[in-house]
Every structure is written in C-alpha cells, then in structure tokens.
Amino acid sequence: MAITEDEVLALANRFHEVVMIAKGNAAAQAAFFLHPEPRIFVPHGEDLSMQVNYEIHQRLTDEVHVALRPWNVTRMCDNPERVRAVGAVYWQGRVVGAPEGTLIKVVVGEDWIVQRTPGGELKFALYVNSYHHFLPGSASFGIG
C-alpha cells in the first residue's frame, strides 16, 4: 500500500501537536523520527536538534500549524516503503508575554522523506524546512 498525502499530513499534524500544543520535550519529538538524534535542516542557520526545537517552542504560545494543500508526494521505493513529500504549511504563534496581535505569521516550505516501519508506523527519515517566508504584518522572530 503506497503512503498517501493524507497519511503524511496526519503524521505532521501529530508531530506538530506534540511540539506546539503539548510542548513535548526532545524525546517526545524524536519519537516521530526514524533515526536517532534527528535534526530539522534549515537553509538559513544551524540545523535544529529536537532539544533546540523544544527550546524554540517553549518561547511561543497560541501556535497554529496548517498544511497548505496540495502536496507533492512521490513514491521513492517499496522496500522500505518510502516517499518524498514536498509542500508548505502556514505557521503562526506569539512570543510568550508579547501583546495580543503581535503574531508571527510564516509560510514554511517543507521537504520530507517519510518511511513506513516494519510495524506499519510512519516516521520522518529526513525533515527539511526549505524556506521561511514571513507574511506581511508578521512580528519578527529568529529561528534557532
């Protein structure tokens, strides 16, 4: 059975629920990745460990994460079952303690390799943020 766009986005939604809403620690975030010591690769700074990602999101509140469809999901191989998923998400949040209305509003380019484990679970094998486009009226925020 081929990995679908809906499955990939369900994985992403579960991951971002842990990161942004539950404020899960580095270990909770790493559980969504196939390989030990996962990183989020970003083009404009140092790659983010799950600990650094955790620390970033502890500084934020009122976070929202919405996948902007459609996504390009391309089958890479069947054994292991793996796809490349390329798309974008809308992300917003506010720095803790900042006034209401000072939202950070960003479209984030995503380029992921997602793999099904032998047990049937999907995991990120590679997680790349290809760009961060701050929208007009967005508050500024340094990633990392």
PDB file of C-alpha atoms in Angstrom:
ATOM      1  CA  MET A   1       0.000   0.000   0.000  1.00  0.00           C
ATOM      2  CA  ALA A   2       1.507   3.333  -1.046  1.00  0.00           C
ATOM      3  CA  ILE A   3       1.963   6.077   1.533  1.00  0.00           C
ATOM      4  CA  THR A   4      -0.629   8.775   0.836  1.00  0.00           C
ATOM      5  CA  GLU A   5      -0.726  12.544   1.226  1.00  0.00           C
ATOM      6  CA  ASP A   6      -3.335  12.122   3.967  1.00  0.00           C
ATOM      7  CA  GLU A   7      -1.045   9.764   5.900  1.00  0.00           C
ATOM      8  CA  VAL A   8       1.937  12.121   5.581  1.00  0.00           C
ATOM      9  CA  LEU A   9      -0.089  15.108   6.768  1.00  0.00           C
ATOM     10  CA  ALA A  10      -1.577  13.092   9.643  1.00  0.00           C
ATOM     11  CA  LEU A  11       1.999  12.306  10.767  1.00  0.00           C
ATOM     12  CA  ALA A  12       2.907  16.001  10.500  1.00  0.00           C
ATOM     13  CA  ASN A  13      -0.200  17.047  12.423  1.00  0.00           C
ATOM     14  CA  ARG A  14       0.573  14.593  15.251  1.00  0.00           C
ATOM     15  CA  PHE A  15       4.180  15.824  15.389  1.00  0.00           C
ATOM     16  CA  HIS A  16       3.169  19.478  15.485  1.00  0.00           C
ATOM     17  CA  GLU A  17       0.508  18.780  18.121  1.00  0.00           C
ATOM     18  CA  VAL A  18       3.292  17.420  20.360  1.00  0.00           C
ATOM     19  CA  VAL A  19       5.672  20.294  19.518  1.00  0.00           C
ATOM     20  CA  MET A  20       3.291  23.269  19.603  1.00  0.00           C
ATOM     21  CA  ILE A  21       0.339  22.350  21.807  1.00  0.00           C
ATOM     22  CA  ALA A  22       1.543  19.676  24.242  1.00  0.00           C
ATOM     23  CA  LYS A  23       5.021  21.319  24.303  1.00  0.00           C
ATOM     24  CA  GLY A  24       6.572  17.851  24.292  1.00  0.00           C
ATOM     25  CA  ASN A  25      10.224  17.520  25.197  1.00  0.00           C
ATOM     26  CA  ALA A  26      13.017  16.482  22.832  1.00  0.00           C
ATOM     27  CA  ALA A  27      12.414  12.753  23.405  1.00  0.00           C
ATOM     28  CA  ALA A  28       8.694  13.118  22.652  1.00  0.00           C
ATOM     29  CA  GLN A  29       9.550  14.932  19.418  1.00  0.00           C
ATOM     30  CA  ALA A  30      12.265  12.446  18.437  1.00  0.00           C
ATOM     31  CA  ALA A  31       9.730   9.596  18.627  1.00  0.00           C
ATOM     32  CA  PHE A  32       8.373  10.793  15.260  1.00  0.00           C
ATOM     33  CA  PHE A  33      11.715  10.199  13.525  1.00  0.00           C
ATOM     34  CA  LEU A  34      13.233   7.040  12.106  1.00  0.00           C
ATOM     35  CA  HIS A  35      16.861   7.694  13.015  1.00  0.00           C
ATOM     36  CA  PRO A  36      18.493   8.551  16.349  1.00  0.00           C
ATOM     37  CA  GLU A  37      19.489  12.166  17.001  1.00  0.00           C
ATOM     38  CA  PRO A  38      17.138  13.635  14.379  1.00  0.00           C
ATOM     39  CA  ARG A  39      17.552  17.138  13.022  1.00  0.00           C
ATOM     40  CA  ILE A  40      15.367  19.672  11.280  1.00  0.00           C
ATOM     41  CA  PHE A  41      17.512  21.016   8.474  1.00  0.00           C
ATOM     42  CA  VAL A  42      17.122  24.740   7.773  1.00  0.00           C
ATOM     43  CA  PRO A  43      18.828  26.694   4.979  1.00  0.00           C
ATOM     44  CA  HIS A  44      19.404  29.916   6.928  1.00  0.00           C
ATOM     45  CA  GLY A  45      21.047  28.745  10.121  1.00  0.00           C
ATOM     46  CA  GLU A  46      22.202  25.803  12.140  1.00  0.00           C
ATOM     47  CA  ASP A  47      20.266  22.583  11.867  1.00  0.00           C
ATOM     48  CA  LEU A  48      17.889  22.130  14.784  1.00  0.00           C
ATOM     49  CA  SER A  49      18.184  19.254  17.210  1.00  0.00           C
ATOM     50  CA  MET A  50      14.975  18.199  18.905  1.00  0.00           C
ATOM     51  CA  GLN A  51      16.259  19.887  22.078  1.00  0.00           C
ATOM     52  CA  VAL A  52      16.729  23.191  20.253  1.00  0.00           C
ATOM     53  CA  ASN A  53      13.314  22.792  18.595  1.00  0.00           C
ATOM     54  CA  TYR A  54      11.815  22.175  22.042  1.00  0.00           C
ATOM     55  CA  GLU A  55      13.500  25.329  23.415  1.00  0.00           C
ATOM     56  CA  ILE A  56      12.232  27.434  20.490  1.00  0.00           C
ATOM     57  CA  HIS A  57       8.646  26.346  21.013  1.00  0.00           C
ATOM     58  CA  GLN A  58       8.795  26.915  24.780  1.00  0.00           C
ATOM     59  CA  ARG A  59       9.155  30.619  23.947  1.00  0.00           C
ATOM     60  CA  LEU A  60       5.913  30.588  21.934  1.00  0.00           C
ATOM     61  CA  THR A  61       2.178  30.433  22.587  1.00  0.00           C
ATOM     62  CA  ASP A  62      -1.024  30.488  20.516  1.00  0.00           C
ATOM     63  CA  GLU A  63       0.633  28.340  17.860  1.00  0.00           C
ATOM     64  CA  VAL A  64      -1.248  27.188  14.776  1.00  0.00           C
ATOM     65  CA  HIS A  65       0.047  24.876  12.053  1.00  0.00           C
ATOM     66  CA  VAL A  66      -1.964  24.249   8.866  1.00  0.00           C
ATOM     67  CA  ALA A  67      -0.833  22.262   5.834  1.00  0.00           C
ATOM     68  CA  LEU A  68      -1.436  24.159   2.595  1.00  0.00           C
ATOM     69  CA  ARG A  69      -2.651  21.592   0.078  1.00  0.00           C
ATOM     70  CA  PRO A  70      -1.898  20.105  -2.301  1.00  0.00           C
ATOM     71  CA  TRP A  71       1.372  18.368  -1.515  1.00  0.00           C
ATOM     72  CA  ASN A  72       3.582  16.556  -3.989  1.00  0.00           C
ATOM     73  CA  VAL A  73       4.023  13.031  -2.595  1.00  0.00           C
ATOM     74  CA  THR A  74       6.363  10.904  -4.706  1.00  0.00           C
ATOM     75  CA  ARG A  75       6.979   7.215  -4.087  1.00  0.00           C
ATOM     76  CA  MET A  76      10.704   6.556  -3.762  1.00  0.00           C
ATOM     77  CA  CYS A  77      10.769   2.820  -3.112  1.00  0.00           C
ATOM     78  CA  ASP A  78       8.675  -0.079  -1.849  1.00  0.00           C
ATOM     79  CA  ASN A  79      11.155  -1.831   0.420  1.00  0.00           C
ATOM     80  CA  PRO A  80      11.329   0.045   2.669  1.00  0.00           C
ATOM     81  CA  GLU A  81       8.146   1.890   1.778  1.00  0.00           C
ATOM     82  CA  ARG A  82       9.293   5.494   1.423  1.00  0.00           C
ATOM     83  CA  VAL A  83       8.015   8.740  -0.106  1.00  0.00           C
ATOM     84  CA  ARG A  84       9.244  12.266  -0.581  1.00  0.00           C
ATOM     85  CA  ALA A  85       6.645  14.850   0.453  1.00  0.00           C
ATOM     86  CA  VAL A  86       7.064  18.467  -0.658  1.00  0.00           C
ATOM     87  CA  GLY A  87       4.664  21.236   0.262  1.00  0.00           C
ATOM     88  CA  ALA A  88       4.112  24.180   2.553  1.00  0.00           C
ATOM     89  CA  VAL A  89       2.493  24.925   5.874  1.00  0.00           C
ATOM     90  CA  TYR A  90       1.134  28.079   7.434  1.00  0.00           C
ATOM     91  CA  TRP A  91       2.576  28.545  10.923  1.00  0.00           C
ATOM     92  CA  GLN A  92       1.705  31.235  13.399  1.00  0.00           C
ATOM     93  CA  GLY A  93       2.460  31.886  17.023  1.00  0.00           C
ATOM     94  CA  ARG A  94       3.190  34.596  19.539  1.00  0.00           C
ATOM     95  CA  VAL A  95       6.185  35.041  21.806  1.00  0.00           C
ATOM     96  CA  VAL A  96       5.159  34.336  25.396  1.00  0.00           C
ATOM     97  CA  GLY A  97       4.412  37.682  27.082  1.00  0.00           C
ATOM     98  CA  ALA A  98       4.096  39.624  23.819  1.00  0.00           C
ATOM     99  CA  PRO A  99       0.963  41.732  23.375  1.00  0.00           C
ATOM    100  CA  GLU A 100      -2.081  40.206  21.681  1.00  0.00           C
ATOM    101  CA  GLY A 101      -1.991  40.865  17.957  1.00  0.00           C
ATOM    102  CA  THR A 102       1.790  40.501  17.651  1.00  0.00           C
ATOM    103  CA  LEU A 103       1.556  37.254  15.752  1.00  0.00           C
ATOM    104  CA  ILE A 104       4.413  35.637  13.920  1.00  0.00           C
ATOM    105  CA  LYS A 105       2.922  34.551  10.570  1.00  0.00           C
ATOM    106  CA  VAL A 106       5.055  32.401   8.297  1.00  0.00           C
ATOM    107  CA  VAL A 107       4.684  30.099   5.316  1.00  0.00           C
ATOM    108  CA  VAL A 108       7.215  27.301   5.767  1.00  0.00           C
ATOM    109  CA  GLY A 109       8.448  25.198   2.868  1.00  0.00           C
ATOM    110  CA  GLU A 110       8.653  21.541   3.804  1.00  0.00           C
ATOM    111  CA  ASP A 111      10.615  18.764   2.097  1.00  0.00           C
ATOM    112  CA  TRP A 112      10.393  15.453   3.927  1.00  0.00           C
ATOM    113  CA  ILE A 113      11.313  11.828   3.419  1.00  0.00           C
ATOM    114  CA  VAL A 114       8.722   9.687   5.205  1.00  0.00           C
ATOM    115  CA  GLN A 115       9.133   5.949   5.705  1.00  0.00           C
ATOM    116  CA  ARG A 116       6.842   3.184   6.929  1.00  0.00           C
ATOM    117  CA  THR A 117       8.403   0.991   9.634  1.00  0.00           C
ATOM    118  CA  PRO A 118       8.022  -2.811   9.580  1.00  0.00           C
ATOM    119  CA  GLY A 119       5.281  -2.345  12.195  1.00  0.00           C
ATOM    120  CA  GLY A 120       3.335  -0.050   9.837  1.00  0.00           C
ATOM    121  CA  GLU A 121       4.064   3.261  11.588  1.00  0.00           C
ATOM    122  CA  LEU A 122       5.146   6.312   9.578  1.00  0.00           C
ATOM    123  CA  LYS A 123       8.287   8.177  10.643  1.00  0.00           C
ATOM    124  CA  PHE A 124      10.273  11.104   9.296  1.00  0.00           C
ATOM    125  CA  ALA A 125      13.545   9.864   7.798  1.00  0.00           C
ATOM    126  CA  LEU A 126      14.559  13.385   6.736  1.00  0.00           C
ATOM    127  CA  TYR A 127      12.975  16.717   7.668  1.00  0.00           C
ATOM    128  CA  VAL A 128      13.965  19.856   5.750  1.00  0.00           C
ATOM    129  CA  ASN A 129      12.497  23.358   6.102  1.00  0.00           C
ATOM    130  CA  SER A 130      13.354  24.717   2.665  1.00  0.00           C
ATOM    131  CA  TYR A 131      12.238  28.294   3.388  1.00  0.00           C
ATOM    132  CA  HIS A 132      10.510  30.560   5.903  1.00  0.00           C
ATOM    133  CA  HIS A 133       8.500  33.376   4.246  1.00  0.00           C
ATOM    134  CA  PHE A 134       7.302  35.875   6.834  1.00  0.00           C
ATOM    135  CA  LEU A 135       3.938  37.280   5.774  1.00  0.00           C
ATOM    136  CA  PRO A 136       3.057  40.995   5.688  1.00  0.00           C
ATOM    137  CA  GLY A 137       2.249  42.258   9.167  1.00  0.00           C
ATOM    138  CA  SER A 138       4.094  39.417  10.867  1.00  0.00           C
ATOM    139  CA  ALA A 139       6.023  40.015  14.040  1.00  0.00           C
ATOM    140  CA  SER A 140       9.711  39.171  13.668  1.00  0.00           C
ATOM    141  CA  PHE A 141      11.202  36.072  15.223  1.00  0.00           C
ATOM    142  CA  GLY A 142      14.599  34.422  14.994  1.00  0.00           C
ATOM    143  CA  ILE A 143      14.508  30.694  14.323  1.00  0.00           C
ATOM    144  CA  GLY A 144      17.086  28.931  16.465  1.00  0.00           C
TER     145      GLY A 144
END
